[in-house]
Coordinates of C-alpha atoms and ligand atoms in Angstrom, one line a residue:
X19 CA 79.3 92.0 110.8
X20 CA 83.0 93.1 110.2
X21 CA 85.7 93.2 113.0
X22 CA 86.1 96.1 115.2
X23 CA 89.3 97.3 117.1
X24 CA 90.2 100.6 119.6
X25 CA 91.9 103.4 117.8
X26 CA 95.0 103.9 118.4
X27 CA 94.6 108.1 118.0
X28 CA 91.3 108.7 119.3
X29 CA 89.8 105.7 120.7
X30 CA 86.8 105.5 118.5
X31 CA 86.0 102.5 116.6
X32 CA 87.8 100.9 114.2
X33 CA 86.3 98.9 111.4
X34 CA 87.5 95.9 109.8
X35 CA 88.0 96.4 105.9
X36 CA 90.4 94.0 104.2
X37 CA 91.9 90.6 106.1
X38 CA 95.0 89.5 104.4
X39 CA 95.2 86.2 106.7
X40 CA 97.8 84.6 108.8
X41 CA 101.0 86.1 108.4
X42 CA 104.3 85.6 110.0
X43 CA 106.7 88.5 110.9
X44 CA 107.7 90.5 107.6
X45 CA 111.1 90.8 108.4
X46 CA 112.2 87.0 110.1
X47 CA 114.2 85.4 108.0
X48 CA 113.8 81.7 108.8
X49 CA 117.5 80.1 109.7
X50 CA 117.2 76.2 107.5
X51 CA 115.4 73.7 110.0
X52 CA 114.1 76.8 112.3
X53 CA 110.9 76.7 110.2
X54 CA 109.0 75.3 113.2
X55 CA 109.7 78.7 115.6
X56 CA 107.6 81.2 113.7
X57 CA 105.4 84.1 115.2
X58 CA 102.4 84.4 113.3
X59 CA 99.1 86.7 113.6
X60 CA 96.0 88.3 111.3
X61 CA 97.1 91.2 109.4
X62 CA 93.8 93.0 109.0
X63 CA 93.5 96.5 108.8
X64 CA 90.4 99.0 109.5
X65 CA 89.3 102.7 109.2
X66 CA 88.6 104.9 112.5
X67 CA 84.7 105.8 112.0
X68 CA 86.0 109.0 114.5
X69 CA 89.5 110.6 113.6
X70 CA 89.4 107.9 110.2
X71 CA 93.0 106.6 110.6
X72 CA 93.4 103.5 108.9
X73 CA 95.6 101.1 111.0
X74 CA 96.1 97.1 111.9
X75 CA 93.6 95.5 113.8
X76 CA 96.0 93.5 115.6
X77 CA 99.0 94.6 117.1
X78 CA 102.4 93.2 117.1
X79 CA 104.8 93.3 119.8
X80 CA 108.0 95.6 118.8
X81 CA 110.4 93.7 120.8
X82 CA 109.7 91.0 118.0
X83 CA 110.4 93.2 114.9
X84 CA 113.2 95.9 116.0
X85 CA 116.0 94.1 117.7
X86 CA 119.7 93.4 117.5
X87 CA 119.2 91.4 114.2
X88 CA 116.7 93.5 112.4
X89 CA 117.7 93.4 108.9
X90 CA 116.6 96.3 106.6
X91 CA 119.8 97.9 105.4
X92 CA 117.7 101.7 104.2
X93 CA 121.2 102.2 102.3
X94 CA 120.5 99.2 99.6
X95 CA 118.8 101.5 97.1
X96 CA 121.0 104.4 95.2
X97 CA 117.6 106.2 94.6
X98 CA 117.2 106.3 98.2
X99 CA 120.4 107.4 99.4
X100 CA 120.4 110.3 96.9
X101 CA 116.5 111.0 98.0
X102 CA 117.9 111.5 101.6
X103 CA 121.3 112.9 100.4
X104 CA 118.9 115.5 99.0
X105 CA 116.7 116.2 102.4
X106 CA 119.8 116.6 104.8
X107 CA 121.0 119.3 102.2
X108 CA 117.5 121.5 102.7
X109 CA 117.5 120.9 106.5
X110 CA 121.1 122.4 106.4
X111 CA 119.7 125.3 104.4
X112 CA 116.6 125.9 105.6
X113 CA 115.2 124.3 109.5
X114 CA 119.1 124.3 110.5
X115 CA 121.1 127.5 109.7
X116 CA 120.1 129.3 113.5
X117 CA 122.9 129.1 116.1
X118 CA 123.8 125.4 116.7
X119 CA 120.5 123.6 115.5
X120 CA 120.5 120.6 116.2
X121 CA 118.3 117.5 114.3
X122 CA 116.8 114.4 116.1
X123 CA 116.3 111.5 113.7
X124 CA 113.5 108.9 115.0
X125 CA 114.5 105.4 112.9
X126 CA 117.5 106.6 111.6
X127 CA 119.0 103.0 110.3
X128 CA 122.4 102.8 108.8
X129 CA 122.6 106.8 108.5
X130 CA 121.2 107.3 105.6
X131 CA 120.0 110.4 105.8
X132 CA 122.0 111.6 108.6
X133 CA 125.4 111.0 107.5
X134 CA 125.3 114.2 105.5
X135 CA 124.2 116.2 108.7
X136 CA 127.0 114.7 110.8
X137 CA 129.6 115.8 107.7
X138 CA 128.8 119.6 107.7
X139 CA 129.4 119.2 111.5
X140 CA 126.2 120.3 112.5
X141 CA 124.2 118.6 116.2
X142 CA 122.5 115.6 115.2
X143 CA 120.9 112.3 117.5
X144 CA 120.0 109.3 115.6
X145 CA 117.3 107.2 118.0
X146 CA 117.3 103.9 116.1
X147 CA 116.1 100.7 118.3
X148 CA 117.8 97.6 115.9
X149 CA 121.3 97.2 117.3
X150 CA 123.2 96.2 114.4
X151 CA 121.7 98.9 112.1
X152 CA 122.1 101.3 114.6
X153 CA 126.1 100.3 115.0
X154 CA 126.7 101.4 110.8
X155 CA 125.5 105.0 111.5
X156 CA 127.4 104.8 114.5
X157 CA 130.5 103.9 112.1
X158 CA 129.3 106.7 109.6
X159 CA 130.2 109.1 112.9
X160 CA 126.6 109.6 113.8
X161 CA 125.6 109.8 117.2
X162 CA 123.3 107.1 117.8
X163 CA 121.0 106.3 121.0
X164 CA 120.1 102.4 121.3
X165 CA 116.5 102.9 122.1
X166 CA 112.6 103.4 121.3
X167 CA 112.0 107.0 121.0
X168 CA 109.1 107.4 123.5
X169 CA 107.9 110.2 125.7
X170 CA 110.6 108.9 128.1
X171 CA 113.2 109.3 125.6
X172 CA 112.4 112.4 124.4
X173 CA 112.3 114.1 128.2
X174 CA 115.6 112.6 128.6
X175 CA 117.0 114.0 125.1
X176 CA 115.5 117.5 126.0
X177 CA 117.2 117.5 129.2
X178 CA 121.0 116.2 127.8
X179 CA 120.6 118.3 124.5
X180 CA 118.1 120.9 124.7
X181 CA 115.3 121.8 122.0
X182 CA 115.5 120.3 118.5
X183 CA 114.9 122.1 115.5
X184 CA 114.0 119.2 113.4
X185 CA 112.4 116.2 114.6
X186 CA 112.3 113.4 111.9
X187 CA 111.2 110.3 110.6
X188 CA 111.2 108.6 107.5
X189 CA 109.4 105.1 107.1
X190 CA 109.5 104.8 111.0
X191 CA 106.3 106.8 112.3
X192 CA 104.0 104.3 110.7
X193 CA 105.7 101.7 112.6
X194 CA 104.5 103.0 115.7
X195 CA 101.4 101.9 117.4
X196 CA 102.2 104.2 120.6
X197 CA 101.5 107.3 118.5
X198 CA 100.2 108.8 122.0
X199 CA 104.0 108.9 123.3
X200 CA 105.3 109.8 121.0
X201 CA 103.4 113.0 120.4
X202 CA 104.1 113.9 124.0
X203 CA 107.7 113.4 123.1
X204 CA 107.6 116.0 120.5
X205 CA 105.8 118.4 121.8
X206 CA 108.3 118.5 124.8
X207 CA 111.7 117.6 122.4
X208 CA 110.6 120.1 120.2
X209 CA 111.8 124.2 120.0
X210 CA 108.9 126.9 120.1
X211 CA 109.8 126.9 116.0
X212 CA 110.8 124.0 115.0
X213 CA 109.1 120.8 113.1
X214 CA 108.0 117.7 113.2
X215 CA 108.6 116.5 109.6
X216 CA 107.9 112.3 108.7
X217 CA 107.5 110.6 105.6
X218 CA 105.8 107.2 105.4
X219 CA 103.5 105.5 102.2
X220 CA 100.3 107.6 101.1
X221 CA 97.1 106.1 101.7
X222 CA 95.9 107.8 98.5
X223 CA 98.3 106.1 96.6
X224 CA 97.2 102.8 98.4
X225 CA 94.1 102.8 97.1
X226 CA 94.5 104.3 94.1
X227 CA 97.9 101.7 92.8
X228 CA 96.1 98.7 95.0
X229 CA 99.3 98.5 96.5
X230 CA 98.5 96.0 99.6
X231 CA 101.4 94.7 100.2
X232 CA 102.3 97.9 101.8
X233 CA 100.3 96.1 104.5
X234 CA 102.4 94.1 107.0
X235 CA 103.6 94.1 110.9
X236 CA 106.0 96.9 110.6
X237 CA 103.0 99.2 109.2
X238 CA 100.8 99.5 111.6
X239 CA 99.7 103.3 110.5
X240 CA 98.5 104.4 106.4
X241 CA 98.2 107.9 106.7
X242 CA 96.0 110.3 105.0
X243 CA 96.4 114.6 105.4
X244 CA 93.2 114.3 107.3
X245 CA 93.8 111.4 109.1
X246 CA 97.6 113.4 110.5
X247 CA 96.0 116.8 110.6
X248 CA 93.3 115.0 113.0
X249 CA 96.1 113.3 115.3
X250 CA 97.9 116.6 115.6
X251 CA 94.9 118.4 116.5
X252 CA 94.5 116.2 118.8
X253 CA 98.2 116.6 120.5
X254 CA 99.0 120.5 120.6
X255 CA 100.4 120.1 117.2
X256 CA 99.2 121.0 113.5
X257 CA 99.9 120.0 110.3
X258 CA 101.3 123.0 108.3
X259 CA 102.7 121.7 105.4
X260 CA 102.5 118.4 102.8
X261 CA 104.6 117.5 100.3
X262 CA 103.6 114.4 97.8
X263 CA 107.4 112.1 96.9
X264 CA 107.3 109.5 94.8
X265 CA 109.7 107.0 96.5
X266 CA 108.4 103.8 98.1
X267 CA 105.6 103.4 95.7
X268 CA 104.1 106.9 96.7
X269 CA 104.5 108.6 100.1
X270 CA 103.6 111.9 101.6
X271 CA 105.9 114.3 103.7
X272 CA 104.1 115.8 106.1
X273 CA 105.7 118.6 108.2
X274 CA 104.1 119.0 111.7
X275 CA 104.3 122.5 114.0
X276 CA 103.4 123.6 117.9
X277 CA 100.1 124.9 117.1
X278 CA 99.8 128.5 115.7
X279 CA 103.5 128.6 115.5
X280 CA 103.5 128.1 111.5
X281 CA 101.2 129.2 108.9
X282 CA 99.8 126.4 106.8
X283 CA 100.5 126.2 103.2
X284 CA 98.2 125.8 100.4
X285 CA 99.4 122.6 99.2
X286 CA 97.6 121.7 102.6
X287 CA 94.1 122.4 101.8
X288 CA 94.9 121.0 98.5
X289 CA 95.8 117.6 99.7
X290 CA 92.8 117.8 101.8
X291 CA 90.4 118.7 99.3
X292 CA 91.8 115.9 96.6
X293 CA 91.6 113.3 99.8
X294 CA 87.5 114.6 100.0
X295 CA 86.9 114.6 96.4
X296 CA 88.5 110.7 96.2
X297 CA 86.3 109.8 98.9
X298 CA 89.5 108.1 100.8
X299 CA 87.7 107.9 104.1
X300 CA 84.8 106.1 103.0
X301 CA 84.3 102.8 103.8
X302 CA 82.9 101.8 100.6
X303 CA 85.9 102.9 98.8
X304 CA 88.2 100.9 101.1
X305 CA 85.7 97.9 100.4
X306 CA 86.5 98.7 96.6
X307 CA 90.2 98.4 97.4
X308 CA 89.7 94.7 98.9
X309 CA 87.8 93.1 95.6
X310 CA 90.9 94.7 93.2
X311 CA 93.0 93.3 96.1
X312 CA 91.4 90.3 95.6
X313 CA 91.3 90.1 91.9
X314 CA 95.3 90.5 91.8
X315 CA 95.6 87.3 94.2
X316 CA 93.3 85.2 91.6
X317 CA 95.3 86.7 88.7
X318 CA 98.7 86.7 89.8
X319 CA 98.2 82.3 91.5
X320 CA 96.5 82.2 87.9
X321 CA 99.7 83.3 86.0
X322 CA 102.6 81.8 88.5
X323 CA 100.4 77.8 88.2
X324 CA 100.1 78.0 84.1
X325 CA 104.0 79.3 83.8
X326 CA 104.9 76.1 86.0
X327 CA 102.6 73.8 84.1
X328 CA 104.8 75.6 81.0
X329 CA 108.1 74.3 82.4
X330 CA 109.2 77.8 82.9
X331 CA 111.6 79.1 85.6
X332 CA 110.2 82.4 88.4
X333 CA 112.6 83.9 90.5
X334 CA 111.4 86.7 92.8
X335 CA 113.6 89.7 93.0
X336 CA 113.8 91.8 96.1
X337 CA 112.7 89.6 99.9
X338 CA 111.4 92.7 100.8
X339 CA 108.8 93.0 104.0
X340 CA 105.7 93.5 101.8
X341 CA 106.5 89.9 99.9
X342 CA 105.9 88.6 103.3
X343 CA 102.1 89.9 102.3
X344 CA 102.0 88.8 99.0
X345 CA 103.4 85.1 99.3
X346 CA 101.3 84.6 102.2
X347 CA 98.2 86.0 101.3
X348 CA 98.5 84.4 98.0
X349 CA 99.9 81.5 98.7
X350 CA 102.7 81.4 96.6
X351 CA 105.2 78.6 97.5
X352 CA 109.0 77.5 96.7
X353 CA 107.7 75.6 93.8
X354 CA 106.1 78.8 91.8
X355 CA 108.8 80.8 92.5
X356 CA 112.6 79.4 92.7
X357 CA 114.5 81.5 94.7
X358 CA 114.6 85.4 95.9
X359 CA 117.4 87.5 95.1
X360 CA 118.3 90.0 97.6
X361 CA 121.1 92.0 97.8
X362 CA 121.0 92.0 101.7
X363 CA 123.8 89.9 103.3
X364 CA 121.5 89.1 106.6
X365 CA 118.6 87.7 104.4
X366 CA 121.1 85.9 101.9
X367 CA 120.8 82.1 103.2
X368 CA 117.9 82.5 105.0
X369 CA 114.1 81.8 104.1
X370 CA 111.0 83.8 103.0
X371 CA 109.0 84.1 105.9
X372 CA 106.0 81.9 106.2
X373 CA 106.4 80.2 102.9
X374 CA 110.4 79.4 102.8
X375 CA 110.9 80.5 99.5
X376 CA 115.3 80.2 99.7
X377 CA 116.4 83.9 99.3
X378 CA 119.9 83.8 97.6
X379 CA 122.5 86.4 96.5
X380 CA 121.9 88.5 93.9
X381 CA 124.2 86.5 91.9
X382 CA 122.6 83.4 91.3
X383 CA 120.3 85.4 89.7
X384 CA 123.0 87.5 87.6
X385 CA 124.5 84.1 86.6
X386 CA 121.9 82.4 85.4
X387 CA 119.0 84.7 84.1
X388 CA 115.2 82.6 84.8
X389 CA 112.5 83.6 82.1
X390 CA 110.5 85.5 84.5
X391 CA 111.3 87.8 87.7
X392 CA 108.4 88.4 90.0
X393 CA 109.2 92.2 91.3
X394 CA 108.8 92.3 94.8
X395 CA 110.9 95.4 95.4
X396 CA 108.3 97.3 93.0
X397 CA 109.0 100.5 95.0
X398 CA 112.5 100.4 93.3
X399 CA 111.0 99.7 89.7
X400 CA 113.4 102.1 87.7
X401 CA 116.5 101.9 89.2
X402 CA 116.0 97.8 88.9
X403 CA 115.1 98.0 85.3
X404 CA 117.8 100.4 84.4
X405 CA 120.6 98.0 86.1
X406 CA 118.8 94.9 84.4
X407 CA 119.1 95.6 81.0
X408 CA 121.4 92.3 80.9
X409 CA 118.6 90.0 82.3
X410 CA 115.8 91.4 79.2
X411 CA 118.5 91.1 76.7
X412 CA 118.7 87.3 77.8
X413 CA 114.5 87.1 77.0
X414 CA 113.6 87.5 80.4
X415 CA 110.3 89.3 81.4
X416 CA 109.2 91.1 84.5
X417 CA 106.3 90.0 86.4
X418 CA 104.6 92.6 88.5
X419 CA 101.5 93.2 90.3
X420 CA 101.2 96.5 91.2
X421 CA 98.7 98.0 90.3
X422 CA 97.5 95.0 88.4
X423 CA 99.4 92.0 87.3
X424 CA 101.1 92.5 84.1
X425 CA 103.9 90.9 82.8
X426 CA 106.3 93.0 80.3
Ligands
SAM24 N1 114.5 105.8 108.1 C1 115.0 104.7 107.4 C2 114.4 104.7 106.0 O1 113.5 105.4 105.7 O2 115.0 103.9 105.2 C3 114.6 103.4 108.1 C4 113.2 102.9 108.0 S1 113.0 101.3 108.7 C5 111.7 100.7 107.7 C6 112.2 101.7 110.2 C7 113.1 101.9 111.4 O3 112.4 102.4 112.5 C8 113.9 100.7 111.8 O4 115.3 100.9 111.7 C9 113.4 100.5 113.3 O5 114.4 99.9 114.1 C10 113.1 101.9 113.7 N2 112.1 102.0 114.8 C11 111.0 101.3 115.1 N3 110.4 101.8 116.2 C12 111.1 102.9 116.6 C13 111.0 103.9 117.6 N4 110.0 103.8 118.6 N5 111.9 104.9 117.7 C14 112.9 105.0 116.8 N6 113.0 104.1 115.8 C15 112.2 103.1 115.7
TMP25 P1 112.3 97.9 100.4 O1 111.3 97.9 99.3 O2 111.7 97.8 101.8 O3 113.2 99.1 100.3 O4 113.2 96.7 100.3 C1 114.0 96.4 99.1 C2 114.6 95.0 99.2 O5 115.1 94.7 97.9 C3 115.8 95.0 100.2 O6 115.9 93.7 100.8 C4 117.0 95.1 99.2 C5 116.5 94.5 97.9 N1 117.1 95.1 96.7 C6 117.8 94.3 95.9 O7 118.0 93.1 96.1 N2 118.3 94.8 94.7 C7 118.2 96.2 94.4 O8 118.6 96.6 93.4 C8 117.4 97.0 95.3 C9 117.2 98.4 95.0 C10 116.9 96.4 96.5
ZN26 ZN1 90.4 107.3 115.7

């Protein structure tokens, strides 16, 4: 008998299909000789046999993951800031041309997307809960509340600001195990025509790329069209249109109205239909995803242990949150893989959660090329690659393991 859990949308029952262990918190960077104060819990994650929302068994307290030292710096990646550079520009020409719009950002982080909105002068409320991340939007000339958006906050918003015309989210909405209050919030924060738009990784693409290190505290949701047209249903909303984007290792856009205020597209019942025809709500295809999950763990320990026994040097690239997964489901310690190179000044000095694996500055990597690179930051493949042309003239190879391990 698998696990069960309480849905977090519907309250139906949640079945247990992959457990990926004990796992500290994907984003604490251990402090040298701090090893000893570490949160762990079991990241396990199930499918709703009701509204089929896949989701964490086990829930993590936020207080413990978005605070004043959170350290994901959404900035770090050109491809994303021209990715969000790009959205702000078709809010401004589309959602936001009526007479003063205004655009609430849940999660906005440094200002990524924002800082475009706040240049053309128009309305704009970033609600971003990690202090120090919050304070460089702030600096960008973004207006920034300190705080969880909730149904409180949204009341309190409506009340200062008036309607929004754009509610949005980007990697945040999966972070959210609350999903209750915050579709109260946006149904009152919201205009009679505006949208709820969110972007967050595709469950489809999951499954299909074995991509389970998308799997960690932070994601506590993996939504499907079917799965988000459910929840809205649920909440006086509807889902009215979906976009498929390729950033983060494959994410879908969804865009979210008051119900019967927008007509859906097509792309809609397209998304749907594909979902149906993959079978991505059966339990048997989510049992599927665990044994190739489990294969890349045997593979990938297989390859790092005969490349040690060879003498040769692994460095990972990228402490991102979903290495947390992979070193600790896998098991892979300080002496398979040297350092991690991270161009993130609060994880520079610090160590990989769980396993301790040093992460250094990108430039102990730069000055002295390893053999091999284990690609954690995966998600970022191309524009990597492109800038390390130096580091594959020098002999060295990439190591990845998405969708399978592969070394090239
Ligand atoms: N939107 C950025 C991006 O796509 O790069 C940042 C994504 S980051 C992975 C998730 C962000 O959500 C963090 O900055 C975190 O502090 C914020 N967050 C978590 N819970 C939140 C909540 N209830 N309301 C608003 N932001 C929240
Ligand atoms: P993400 O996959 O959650 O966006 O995290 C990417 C991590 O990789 C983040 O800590 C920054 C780091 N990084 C580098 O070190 N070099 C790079 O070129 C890029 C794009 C990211
Ligand atoms: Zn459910």
């Amino acid at each position: 008998m698998s696990a069960t859990s309480q849905c977090r949308i519907c309250d139906g029952t949640v079945k247990e299909f992959i457990d990926l262990g004990r796992q500290p918190l994907s984003d604490a960077f251990v402090v040298p000789g701090e090893e000893k104060k570490e949160f762990f819990f079991r990241l396990a994650t199930g499918i709703c046999d009701t509204c089929t929302m896949v989701q964490l068994m086990e829930e993590v307290p936020r207080d413990l993951m978005f605070h004043e030292a959170y350290p994901y710096l959404s900035s770090g990646s050109a491809v994303m800031r021209t990715h969000f550079g790009e959205l702000a520009k078709r809010f401004l020409t589309t959602e936001l041309t009526g007479e003063d719009p205004f655009i609430v950002e849940l999660g906005c982080n440094d200002g990524i997307m924002l800082k475009a909105v706040a240049e053309a002068g128009v309305r704009q409320l970033g609600v971003e809960p990690s202090g120090s991340v919050a304070d460089l939007a702030a600096a960008k000339g973004i207006r920034v509340r300190k705080d969880f958006f909730e149904e409180a906050t949204a009341i309190d918003i409506r009340e200062h600001d008036g309607p929004a015309d754009v509610i949005y989210a980007a990697n945040t909405l999966c972070h959210i195990p609350y999903m209750d209050s915050i579709l109260k919030g946006v149904t009152q924060l919201l205009g009679p025509n505006g949208v709820f738009v969110f972007e967050d990784p595709y469950l489809g693409d999951i499954v299909e790329r074995t991509s389970f290190d998308q799997i960690y505290d932070e994601h506590f949701f993996f939504f499907t069209a079917r799965s988000v047209q459910e929840m809205a249903q649920r909440n006086g909303l509807e889902l009215v249109d979906v976009e498929r984007i390729p950033v983060h290792g494959g994410e879908v856009r969804y865009t979210l109205a008051l119900a019967g205020a927008r007509k859906p597209t097509e792309a809609v019942a397209e998304l749907l239909a594909w979902e149906a025809e993959r079978k991505l709500a059966d339990y048997a295809t989510l049992e599927r995803f665990a044994a190739n999950v489990k294969k890349i763990k045997e593979d990938l320990i297989a390859l790092l242990t005969k490349l040690r026994a060879e003498g040769k040097r692994v460095v990972g690239y990228g402490a991102t949150a979903k290495s947390a997964t992979v070193t600790n489901f896998c098991g892979i310690t300080p002496d398979l893989v040297e350092f991690i190179s991270d161009t993130t000044p609060a994880k520079q000095g610090r160590l990989s959660p769980g396993q301790h694996i040093p992460v250094r500055e990108y430039r102990e990597f730069a000055d002295d090329h390893p053999e091999y690179a284990l690609l954690f930051a995966w998600n970022h493949a191309d524009e990597i690659m492109n800038a390390e042309q130096g580091f594959r003239d020098s002999g060295g190879q990439w190591i990845r393991y998405v969708p399978n391990v592969h070394v090239s």
